[in-house]
CSV table of C-alpha atoms in Angstrom, one decimal:
chain,number,residue,atom,x,y,z
A,1,UNK,CA,66.5,-48.3,53.0
A,2,UNK,CA,63.9,-48.8,55.8
A,3,UNK,CA,61.6,-50.3,53.1
A,4,UNK,CA,64.1,-53.0,52.3
A,5,UNK,CA,64.8,-53.7,55.9
A,6,UNK,CA,61.1,-54.2,56.7
A,7,UNK,CA,60.3,-57.9,57.0
A,8,UNK,CA,57.8,-59.3,54.6
A,9,UNK,CA,54.9,-60.8,56.6
A,10,UNK,CA,53.7,-64.4,56.2
A,11,UNK,CA,50.5,-63.7,54.2
A,12,UNK,CA,52.5,-61.7,51.7
A,13,UNK,CA,55.1,-64.4,51.5
A,14,UNK,CA,52.4,-67.0,50.8
A,15,UNK,CA,50.9,-64.8,48.0
A,16,UNK,CA,54.3,-64.4,46.4
A,17,UNK,CA,54.9,-68.2,46.6
A,18,UNK,CA,51.4,-68.7,45.1
A,19,UNK,CA,52.2,-66.4,42.1
A,20,UNK,CA,55.7,-67.8,41.6
A,21,UNK,CA,54.2,-71.4,41.8
A,22,UNK,CA,51.8,-70.6,39.0
A,23,UNK,CA,54.5,-69.0,36.8
A,24,UNK,CA,57.0,-71.8,37.3
A,25,UNK,CA,54.3,-74.4,36.8
A,26,UNK,CA,53.3,-72.9,33.5
A,27,UNK,CA,56.9,-72.7,32.3
A,28,UNK,CA,57.5,-76.3,33.3
A,29,UNK,CA,54.1,-77.7,32.1
A,30,UNK,CA,54.3,-81.4,31.3
A,31,UNK,CA,57.7,-81.9,33.0
A,32,UNK,CA,56.5,-84.6,35.4
A,33,UNK,CA,60.0,-85.7,36.2
A,34,UNK,CA,60.7,-82.2,37.6
A,35,UNK,CA,57.3,-82.3,39.5
A,36,UNK,CA,58.6,-85.4,41.3
A,37,UNK,CA,61.4,-83.3,42.8
A,38,UNK,CA,59.2,-80.3,43.8
A,39,UNK,CA,56.2,-82.1,45.2
A,40,UNK,CA,58.0,-83.7,48.2
A,41,UNK,CA,58.6,-80.2,49.7
A,42,UNK,CA,54.8,-79.7,49.8
A,43,UNK,CA,54.2,-83.2,51.3
A,44,UNK,CA,56.8,-82.6,54.0
A,45,UNK,CA,55.1,-79.3,55.0
A,46,UNK,CA,51.7,-81.0,55.1
A,47,UNK,CA,53.1,-84.0,57.1
A,48,UNK,CA,54.6,-81.5,59.7
A,49,UNK,CA,51.1,-80.0,60.1
A,50,UNK,CA,49.4,-83.4,60.4
A,51,UNK,CA,52.0,-84.5,62.9
A,52,UNK,CA,50.7,-82.1,65.5
A,53,UNK,CA,46.9,-82.2,64.7
A,54,UNK,CA,46.2,-85.1,67.1
A,55,UNK,CA,48.1,-83.8,70.1
A,56,UNK,CA,46.4,-80.4,69.7
A,57,UNK,CA,42.9,-81.9,69.4
A,58,UNK,CA,43.4,-84.4,72.3
A,59,UNK,CA,45.0,-81.9,74.7
A,60,UNK,CA,42.7,-79.0,74.0
A,61,UNK,CA,39.5,-81.0,74.1
A,62,UNK,CA,40.4,-83.0,77.3
A,63,UNK,CA,41.4,-79.8,79.1
A,64,UNK,CA,38.3,-77.9,78.0
A,65,UNK,CA,35.9,-80.8,79.0
A,66,UNK,CA,37.8,-81.1,82.4
A,67,UNK,CA,37.3,-77.4,83.1
A,68,UNK,CA,33.6,-77.6,82.1
A,69,UNK,CA,33.1,-80.5,84.5
A,70,UNK,CA,29.5,-81.0,83.5
A,71,UNK,CA,28.5,-84.0,81.3
A,72,UNK,CA,25.1,-82.2,80.6
A,73,UNK,CA,27.0,-79.2,79.2
A,74,UNK,CA,29.1,-81.5,77.0
A,75,UNK,CA,25.9,-83.3,75.8
A,76,UNK,CA,24.4,-79.9,75.1
A,77,UNK,CA,27.3,-78.9,72.9
A,78,UNK,CA,27.2,-82.2,71.2
A,79,UNK,CA,23.6,-82.4,70.1
A,80,UNK,CA,23.5,-78.7,69.1
A,81,UNK,CA,26.6,-79.1,67.0
A,82,UNK,CA,25.4,-82.2,65.2
A,83,UNK,CA,21.9,-80.7,64.6
A,84,UNK,CA,23.5,-77.5,63.1
A,85,UNK,CA,25.9,-79.6,61.0
A,86,UNK,CA,23.0,-81.7,59.6
A,87,UNK,CA,20.9,-78.6,58.7
A,88,UNK,CA,23.6,-76.7,57.0
A,89,UNK,CA,24.9,-79.7,55.1
A,90,UNK,CA,21.4,-80.5,53.8
A,91,UNK,CA,21.1,-76.9,52.7
A,92,UNK,CA,24.5,-77.2,50.9
A,93,UNK,CA,23.4,-80.3,49.0
A,94,UNK,CA,20.0,-78.9,48.2
A,95,UNK,CA,21.6,-75.7,46.8
A,96,UNK,CA,24.1,-77.8,44.7
A,97,UNK,CA,21.1,-79.6,43.1
A,98,UNK,CA,19.3,-76.4,42.4
A,99,UNK,CA,22.3,-74.7,40.8
A,100,UNK,CA,23.2,-77.9,38.9
A,101,UNK,CA,19.7,-78.0,37.5
A,102,UNK,CA,19.7,-74.3,36.6
A,103,UNK,CA,23.1,-74.2,34.8
A,104,UNK,CA,23.4,-77.8,33.6
A,105,UNK,CA,27.2,-77.9,33.5
A,106,UNK,CA,27.3,-81.4,32.0
A,107,UNK,CA,24.9,-80.9,29.1
A,108,UNK,CA,26.3,-80.8,25.6
A,109,UNK,CA,29.6,-82.5,26.5
A,110,UNK,CA,30.7,-85.7,24.7
A,111,UNK,CA,32.2,-88.0,27.4
A,112,UNK,CA,34.2,-89.8,24.7
A,113,UNK,CA,36.1,-86.5,23.7
A,114,UNK,CA,37.2,-85.5,27.3
A,115,UNK,CA,40.6,-86.4,28.7
A,116,UNK,CA,40.3,-89.2,31.3
A,117,UNK,CA,42.0,-89.4,34.7
A,118,UNK,CA,42.8,-92.4,36.9
A,119,UNK,CA,40.2,-93.1,39.5
A,120,UNK,CA,41.5,-96.6,40.4
A,121,UNK,CA,43.0,-95.4,43.8
A,122,UNK,CA,39.6,-93.9,44.7
A,123,UNK,CA,37.8,-97.1,43.7
A,124,UNK,CA,40.1,-99.1,45.9
A,125,UNK,CA,39.3,-96.8,48.8
A,126,UNK,CA,35.6,-97.2,48.1
A,127,UNK,CA,36.0,-101.0,47.9
A,128,UNK,CA,37.9,-101.1,51.1
A,129,UNK,CA,35.2,-99.2,52.9
A,130,UNK,CA,32.6,-101.7,51.5
A,131,UNK,CA,34.6,-104.7,52.5
A,132,UNK,CA,35.2,-103.2,56.0
A,133,UNK,CA,31.4,-102.8,56.6
A,134,UNK,CA,30.3,-104.9,59.4
A,135,UNK,CA,26.7,-103.9,59.7
A,136,UNK,CA,26.0,-103.4,56.0
A,137,UNK,CA,25.6,-99.6,56.5
A,138,UNK,CA,28.5,-97.2,56.5
A,139,UNK,CA,26.7,-94.7,58.8
A,140,UNK,CA,26.1,-97.4,61.4
A,141,UNK,CA,29.7,-98.6,61.1
A,142,UNK,CA,30.9,-95.0,61.6
A,143,UNK,CA,28.8,-94.6,64.8
A,144,UNK,CA,30.1,-97.9,66.2
A,145,UNK,CA,33.7,-97.1,65.3
A,146,UNK,CA,33.5,-93.8,67.2
A,147,UNK,CA,34.2,-95.9,70.3
A,148,UNK,CA,37.8,-97.0,69.9
A,149,UNK,CA,38.9,-100.5,70.7
A,150,UNK,CA,42.5,-99.4,70.9
A,151,UNK,CA,43.3,-95.7,71.5
A,152,UNK,CA,46.9,-96.1,70.4
A,153,UNK,CA,45.7,-97.7,67.1
A,154,UNK,CA,43.4,-94.7,66.5
A,155,UNK,CA,46.2,-92.3,67.3
A,156,UNK,CA,48.5,-94.1,64.9
A,157,UNK,CA,45.9,-94.0,62.1
A,158,UNK,CA,45.0,-90.4,62.9
A,159,UNK,CA,41.3,-91.3,63.3
A,160,UNK,CA,39.7,-88.1,64.6
A,161,UNK,CA,36.3,-89.3,65.8
A,162,UNK,CA,37.6,-92.1,68.2
A,163,UNK,CA,40.2,-89.7,69.6
A,164,UNK,CA,37.5,-87.0,70.2
A,165,UNK,CA,35.3,-89.6,72.0
A,166,UNK,CA,38.2,-90.7,74.2
A,167,UNK,CA,39.3,-87.1,74.9
A,168,UNK,CA,35.8,-86.1,76.0
A,169,UNK,CA,35.4,-89.2,78.2
A,170,UNK,CA,38.9,-88.6,79.6
A,171,UNK,CA,38.1,-84.9,80.3
A,172,UNK,CA,35.0,-85.9,82.2
A,173,UNK,CA,37.1,-88.3,84.2
A,174,UNK,CA,39.6,-85.5,85.1
A,175,UNK,CA,36.7,-83.3,86.2
A,176,UNK,CA,35.3,-86.1,88.3
A,177,UNK,CA,38.5,-86.7,90.3
A,178,UNK,CA,39.0,-83.1,91.3
A,179,UNK,CA,42.4,-82.0,92.7
A,180,UNK,CA,44.0,-85.4,91.8
A,181,UNK,CA,43.7,-84.4,88.2
A,182,UNK,CA,45.8,-81.2,88.5
A,183,UNK,CA,49.2,-82.8,87.6
A,184,UNK,CA,47.6,-84.4,84.5
A,185,UNK,CA,46.0,-81.1,83.5
A,186,UNK,CA,49.3,-79.4,84.0
A,187,UNK,CA,51.0,-81.9,81.7
A,188,UNK,CA,48.3,-81.5,79.1
A,189,UNK,CA,48.5,-77.7,79.3
A,190,UNK,CA,52.3,-77.7,79.0
A,191,UNK,CA,52.0,-80.1,76.0
A,192,UNK,CA,49.5,-77.8,74.3
A,193,UNK,CA,51.7,-74.8,74.8
A,194,UNK,CA,54.7,-76.7,73.3
A,195,UNK,CA,52.7,-77.9,70.3
A,196,UNK,CA,51.5,-74.4,69.6
A,197,UNK,CA,55.1,-73.2,69.7
A,198,UNK,CA,55.8,-75.9,67.1
A,199,UNK,CA,52.9,-74.8,64.8
A,200,UNK,CA,54.2,-71.2,64.8
A,201,UNK,CA,57.6,-72.5,63.6
A,202,UNK,CA,56.1,-74.9,61.0
A,203,UNK,CA,53.9,-72.1,59.5
A,204,UNK,CA,57.0,-70.2,58.7
A,205,UNK,CA,57.6,-72.9,56.0
A,206,UNK,CA,54.2,-72.3,54.5
A,207,UNK,CA,55.5,-70.4,51.5
A,208,UNK,CA,57.7,-73.4,50.5
A,209,UNK,CA,54.7,-75.7,50.9
A,210,UNK,CA,52.4,-73.4,48.9
A,211,UNK,CA,54.9,-73.0,46.1
A,212,UNK,CA,55.4,-76.8,45.8
A,213,UNK,CA,51.7,-77.6,45.8
A,214,UNK,CA,50.7,-74.9,43.3
A,215,UNK,CA,53.6,-75.5,41.0
A,216,UNK,CA,53.0,-79.2,40.7
A,217,UNK,CA,49.2,-78.7,40.3
A,218,UNK,CA,49.7,-76.2,37.4
A,219,UNK,CA,52.4,-78.5,35.9
A,220,UNK,CA,50.2,-81.5,35.8
A,221,UNK,CA,46.6,-80.5,35.1
A,222,UNK,CA,47.1,-78.4,32.0
A,223,UNK,CA,44.7,-76.6,29.7
A,224,UNK,CA,43.6,-79.8,28.0
A,225,UNK,CA,41.8,-80.8,31.2
A,226,UNK,CA,40.6,-77.3,32.1
A,227,UNK,CA,39.1,-75.9,28.9
A,228,UNK,CA,36.4,-78.6,28.2
A,229,UNK,CA,35.4,-78.5,31.9
A,230,UNK,CA,35.5,-74.8,32.3
A,231,UNK,CA,31.7,-74.6,32.7
A,232,UNK,CA,31.8,-77.1,35.6
A,233,UNK,CA,34.6,-75.2,37.2
A,234,UNK,CA,32.7,-71.8,36.9
A,235,UNK,CA,29.4,-73.3,38.1
A,236,UNK,CA,31.1,-74.9,41.2
A,237,UNK,CA,33.0,-71.6,42.0
A,238,UNK,CA,29.8,-69.6,41.6
A,239,UNK,CA,27.9,-72.0,43.9
A,240,UNK,CA,30.7,-71.9,46.5
A,241,UNK,CA,30.7,-68.0,46.5
A,242,UNK,CA,26.9,-67.9,46.6
A,243,UNK,CA,26.8,-70.4,49.5
A,244,UNK,CA,29.4,-68.5,51.6
A,245,UNK,CA,28.0,-65.0,51.0
A,246,UNK,CA,24.2,-65.8,51.0
A,247,UNK,CA,23.7,-68.9,53.1
A,248,UNK,CA,26.5,-68.6,55.6
A,249,UNK,CA,26.1,-64.8,55.5
A,250,UNK,CA,22.5,-65.2,56.7
A,251,UNK,CA,23.5,-67.6,59.4
A,252,UNK,CA,26.2,-65.2,60.5
A,253,UNK,CA,23.7,-62.3,60.5
A,254,UNK,CA,21.4,-64.4,62.7
A,255,UNK,CA,24.1,-64.7,65.4
A,256,UNK,CA,25.0,-61.0,65.1
A,257,UNK,CA,28.2,-61.1,63.1
A,258,UNK,CA,29.3,-60.6,59.5
A,259,UNK,CA,30.6,-63.5,57.4
A,260,UNK,CA,33.1,-61.0,56.0
A,261,UNK,CA,34.5,-60.6,59.5
A,262,UNK,CA,35.4,-64.3,59.6
A,263,UNK,CA,36.9,-64.1,56.2
A,264,UNK,CA,39.0,-61.1,57.3
A,265,UNK,CA,40.2,-62.9,60.4
A,266,UNK,CA,41.1,-66.1,58.5
A,267,UNK,CA,42.5,-64.5,55.3
A,268,UNK,CA,45.9,-66.0,55.8
A,269,UNK,CA,44.5,-69.5,56.7
A,270,UNK,CA,42.1,-69.5,53.7
A,271,UNK,CA,45.0,-68.7,51.4
A,272,UNK,CA,47.0,-71.6,53.0
A,273,UNK,CA,44.0,-74.0,52.8
A,274,UNK,CA,43.4,-73.0,49.2
A,275,UNK,CA,47.0,-73.6,48.2
A,276,UNK,CA,47.4,-76.9,50.0
A,277,UNK,CA,43.8,-78.2,49.5
A,278,UNK,CA,44.0,-79.3,53.2
A,279,UNK,CA,41.8,-77.9,55.9
A,280,UNK,CA,43.9,-79.8,58.4
A,281,UNK,CA,46.8,-77.4,57.6
A,282,UNK,CA,44.9,-74.6,59.4
A,283,UNK,CA,42.9,-76.5,62.1
A,284,UNK,CA,45.1,-75.4,65.1
A,285,UNK,CA,45.2,-71.7,64.0
A,286,UNK,CA,41.4,-71.6,63.4
A,287,UNK,CA,40.8,-72.9,67.0
A,288,UNK,CA,43.1,-70.2,68.4
A,289,UNK,CA,41.7,-67.4,66.2
A,290,UNK,CA,38.0,-68.2,66.8
A,291,UNK,CA,38.8,-68.2,70.5
A,292,UNK,CA,40.2,-64.7,70.2
A,293,UNK,CA,37.0,-63.8,68.2
A,294,UNK,CA,34.8,-64.5,71.2
A,295,UNK,CA,34.0,-68.2,71.1
A,296,UNK,CA,35.1,-69.8,74.4
A,297,UNK,CA,38.0,-72.3,74.3
A,298,UNK,CA,35.8,-75.2,75.3
A,299,UNK,CA,33.5,-74.5,72.3
A,300,UNK,CA,36.2,-74.1,69.7
A,301,UNK,CA,38.1,-77.2,70.8
A,302,UNK,CA,35.0,-79.3,70.8
A,303,UNK,CA,33.1,-78.0,67.8
A,304,UNK,CA,35.9,-77.6,65.2
A,305,UNK,CA,37.3,-81.1,65.4
A,306,UNK,CA,33.8,-82.6,65.1
A,307,UNK,CA,33.1,-80.3,62.2
A,308,UNK,CA,36.1,-81.6,60.4
A,309,UNK,CA,34.3,-84.9,60.1
A,310,UNK,CA,30.6,-83.8,60.0
A,311,UNK,CA,30.5,-80.3,58.6
A,312,UNK,CA,32.1,-80.3,55.2
A,313,UNK,CA,29.8,-77.8,53.5
A,314,UNK,CA,32.0,-77.2,50.5
A,315,UNK,CA,32.5,-80.9,49.8
A,316,UNK,CA,28.7,-81.6,50.1
A,317,UNK,CA,27.9,-78.7,47.7
A,318,UNK,CA,30.5,-80.0,45.2
A,319,UNK,CA,29.3,-83.6,45.4
A,320,UNK,CA,25.7,-82.7,44.5
A,321,UNK,CA,26.8,-80.6,41.5
A,322,UNK,CA,29.3,-83.3,40.3
A,323,UNK,CA,26.7,-86.1,40.6
A,324,UNK,CA,24.2,-84.1,38.4
A,325,UNK,CA,27.1,-83.2,36.0
A,326,UNK,CA,27.8,-86.9,35.4
A,327,UNK,CA,24.1,-87.6,34.8
A,328,UNK,CA,23.7,-84.7,32.4
A,329,UNK,CA,26.9,-85.6,30.5
A,330,UNK,CA,25.4,-89.1,29.8
A,331,UNK,CA,21.9,-87.6,29.1
A,332,UNK,CA,20.4,-89.4,32.1
A,333,UNK,CA,17.3,-87.5,33.4
A,334,UNK,CA,16.8,-87.6,37.1
A,335,UNK,CA,13.3,-87.0,38.3
A,336,UNK,CA,12.5,-85.0,41.4
A,337,UNK,CA,12.1,-88.1,43.5
A,338,UNK,CA,15.4,-89.5,42.3
A,339,UNK,CA,17.1,-86.2,43.1
A,340,UNK,CA,15.7,-86.4,46.7
A,341,UNK,CA,17.0,-89.9,47.0
A,342,UNK,CA,20.4,-88.6,45.6
A,343,UNK,CA,20.3,-85.9,48.3
A,344,UNK,CA,19.7,-88.4,51.1
A,345,UNK,CA,22.3,-90.8,49.7
A,346,UNK,CA,24.9,-88.0,49.7
A,347,UNK,CA,24.0,-87.1,53.3
A,348,UNK,CA,24.5,-90.7,54.5
A,349,UNK,CA,27.5,-91.5,52.4
A,350,UNK,CA,29.4,-88.4,53.4
A,351,UNK,CA,28.8,-89.1,57.2
A,352,UNK,CA,29.6,-92.8,56.7
A,353,UNK,CA,33.0,-92.2,55.2
A,354,UNK,CA,34.5,-89.5,57.4
A,355,UNK,CA,38.2,-89.7,57.4
A,356,UNK,CA,38.5,-91.8,54.2
A,357,UNK,CA,41.3,-90.5,51.9
A,358,UNK,CA,40.0,-88.6,48.9
A,359,UNK,CA,36.7,-88.6,50.6
A,360,UNK,CA,34.8,-86.4,48.1
A,361,UNK,CA,35.6,-88.6,45.1
A,362,UNK,CA,35.0,-91.8,47.2
A,363,UNK,CA,31.6,-90.5,48.3
A,364,UNK,CA,30.8,-89.6,44.7
A,365,UNK,CA,31.8,-93.1,43.5
A,366,UNK,CA,29.6,-94.8,46.1
A,367,UNK,CA,26.7,-92.4,45.4
A,368,UNK,CA,26.8,-92.8,41.6
A,369,UNK,CA,26.9,-96.6,42.0
A,370,UNK,CA,23.9,-96.6,44.3
A,371,UNK,CA,22.0,-94.3,41.9
A,372,UNK,CA,23.0,-96.5,38.9
A,373,UNK,CA,24.9,-93.6,37.3
A,374,UNK,CA,28.1,-94.3,35.3
A,375,UNK,CA,30.9,-94.1,37.9
A,376,UNK,CA,33.5,-93.8,35.0
A,377,UNK,CA,32.1,-90.3,34.5
A,378,UNK,CA,34.3,-89.2,37.5
A,379,UNK,CA,37.4,-90.0,35.5
A,380,UNK,CA,36.5,-87.1,33.3
A,381,UNK,CA,36.7,-84.5,36.1
A,382,UNK,CA,39.8,-85.8,37.8
A,383,UNK,CA,41.8,-83.3,35.7
A,384,UNK,CA,40.3,-80.3,37.5
A,385,UNK,CA,39.4,-82.0,40.8
A,386,UNK,CA,42.5,-80.5,42.4
A,387,UNK,CA,41.3,-77.0,41.5
A,388,UNK,CA,37.8,-77.8,42.8
A,389,UNK,CA,39.3,-79.2,45.9
A,390,UNK,CA,41.1,-75.9,46.6
A,391,UNK,CA,37.8,-74.0,46.5
A,392,UNK,CA,35.7,-76.4,48.5
A,393,UNK,CA,38.4,-76.6,51.2
A,394,UNK,CA,38.1,-72.9,51.8
A,395,UNK,CA,34.3,-73.2,52.1
A,396,UNK,CA,34.8,-76.1,54.6
A,397,UNK,CA,37.1,-73.8,56.7
A,398,UNK,CA,34.7,-70.9,56.7
A,399,UNK,CA,31.8,-73.1,57.6
A,400,UNK,CA,33.6,-74.7,60.6
A,401,UNK,CA,34.8,-71.4,61.9
A,402,UNK,CA,31.3,-69.9,61.8
A,403,UNK,CA,29.9,-73.0,63.6
A,404,UNK,CA,31.9,-72.1,66.7
A,405,UNK,CA,30.1,-68.7,66.9
A,406,UNK,CA,26.7,-70.4,66.2
A,407,UNK,CA,27.1,-72.9,69.1
A,408,UNK,CA,28.6,-70.3,71.4
A,409,UNK,CA,25.7,-67.9,70.7
A,410,UNK,CA,23.2,-70.8,71.2
A,411,UNK,CA,24.8,-71.5,74.6
A,412,UNK,CA,24.8,-67.8,75.5
A,413,UNK,CA,28.6,-67.8,76.0
A,414,UNK,CA,29.7,-65.8,73.0
A,415,UNK,CA,31.8,-62.8,74.0
A,416,UNK,CA,30.8,-60.1,71.4
A,417,UNK,CA,33.1,-57.4,72.9
A,418,UNK,CA,36.1,-59.6,72.8
A,419,UNK,CA,35.4,-60.6,69.3
A,420,UNK,CA,34.9,-57.0,68.1
A,421,UNK,CA,38.1,-55.9,69.9
A,422,UNK,CA,40.1,-58.7,68.2
A,423,UNK,CA,38.5,-57.8,64.8
A,424,UNK,CA,39.5,-54.2,65.2
A,425,UNK,CA,43.1,-55.1,66.1
A,426,UNK,CA,43.6,-57.0,62.8
């Protein structure tokens, strides 16, 4: 009887929801009218998460900066984080090109015999970015737009980079005015505690959200899209696993931890990120858990939000493989020089479109156009893009979690004993 009375923990509930979602999705495959009734449950769960992302980022970052009280320290965090992100993203893109050239996932496929998806919504996003360009360079536009003209407009749109900029500046202001800032800091701290209470309640709905997302995914993509593109799927999954275990594993070893420790700590969050294809769904919990793992609060609340815009390792790796896939499918040979240009283009395009919906596909559309590759080739991988998105989201989460330890270790503020104690308690 005690076995039945024991409450099933949340990770187990999510796994059960995942399995049930696959089963029900297979049973209802092709029933798009049913999917229209199931999908809203997943969307509501994701909207609840997104609703509290901005308050958490703003309050946590402003408080952390105000407690640091040193603009030089903030600058040190900033340049070290950006430098690390650039290095690791370059490695991810380079690895993607190497693996794409070795396994050639697009060779031997007839593009005319593959099922096509609709990329019009991504094309409209890419076009809107082009039309919105003021300086003729998306990267320069992004840098300029980091400084918000209207904070409330940025809050309403959920634009993370301008909010981070204002939170850092506001935190420095709080530090500068000393005791007068205490009431404001008290308000921010109370707000942060209340929002974390909310996230704990929202996460209890995770099994419902996971079931809805997985069920509708399985119901819509079908074997007709999966089987012809199975080689691409396997190559991308292999590349992601290789990148996490080898590349991120070496980085983790360099800072004195194991990458498997981070995976162990974030196992529930990785399952949630995988199911929902949204790294935002786990952002608040990652900040909390990496703080418990030994990275100071001011590091986690500064590095992770920035990483969500600039450190998308999984997306960068996928984009390089997908670009080569399209070229190979149309029998277009890219020379070494052209692949180096492709690498640089992906680096710039991915940074210049941070926060654009469907960013991976939009970046690819822009990159393929600039490289004179057939952009319509992306319509052929839309069928499995949701599956690929699930995998690359997990890699993005692991990469951003590890970055907090890297920066904390670089700043000599990483608490190894606290991290080991937390790891042993799991």
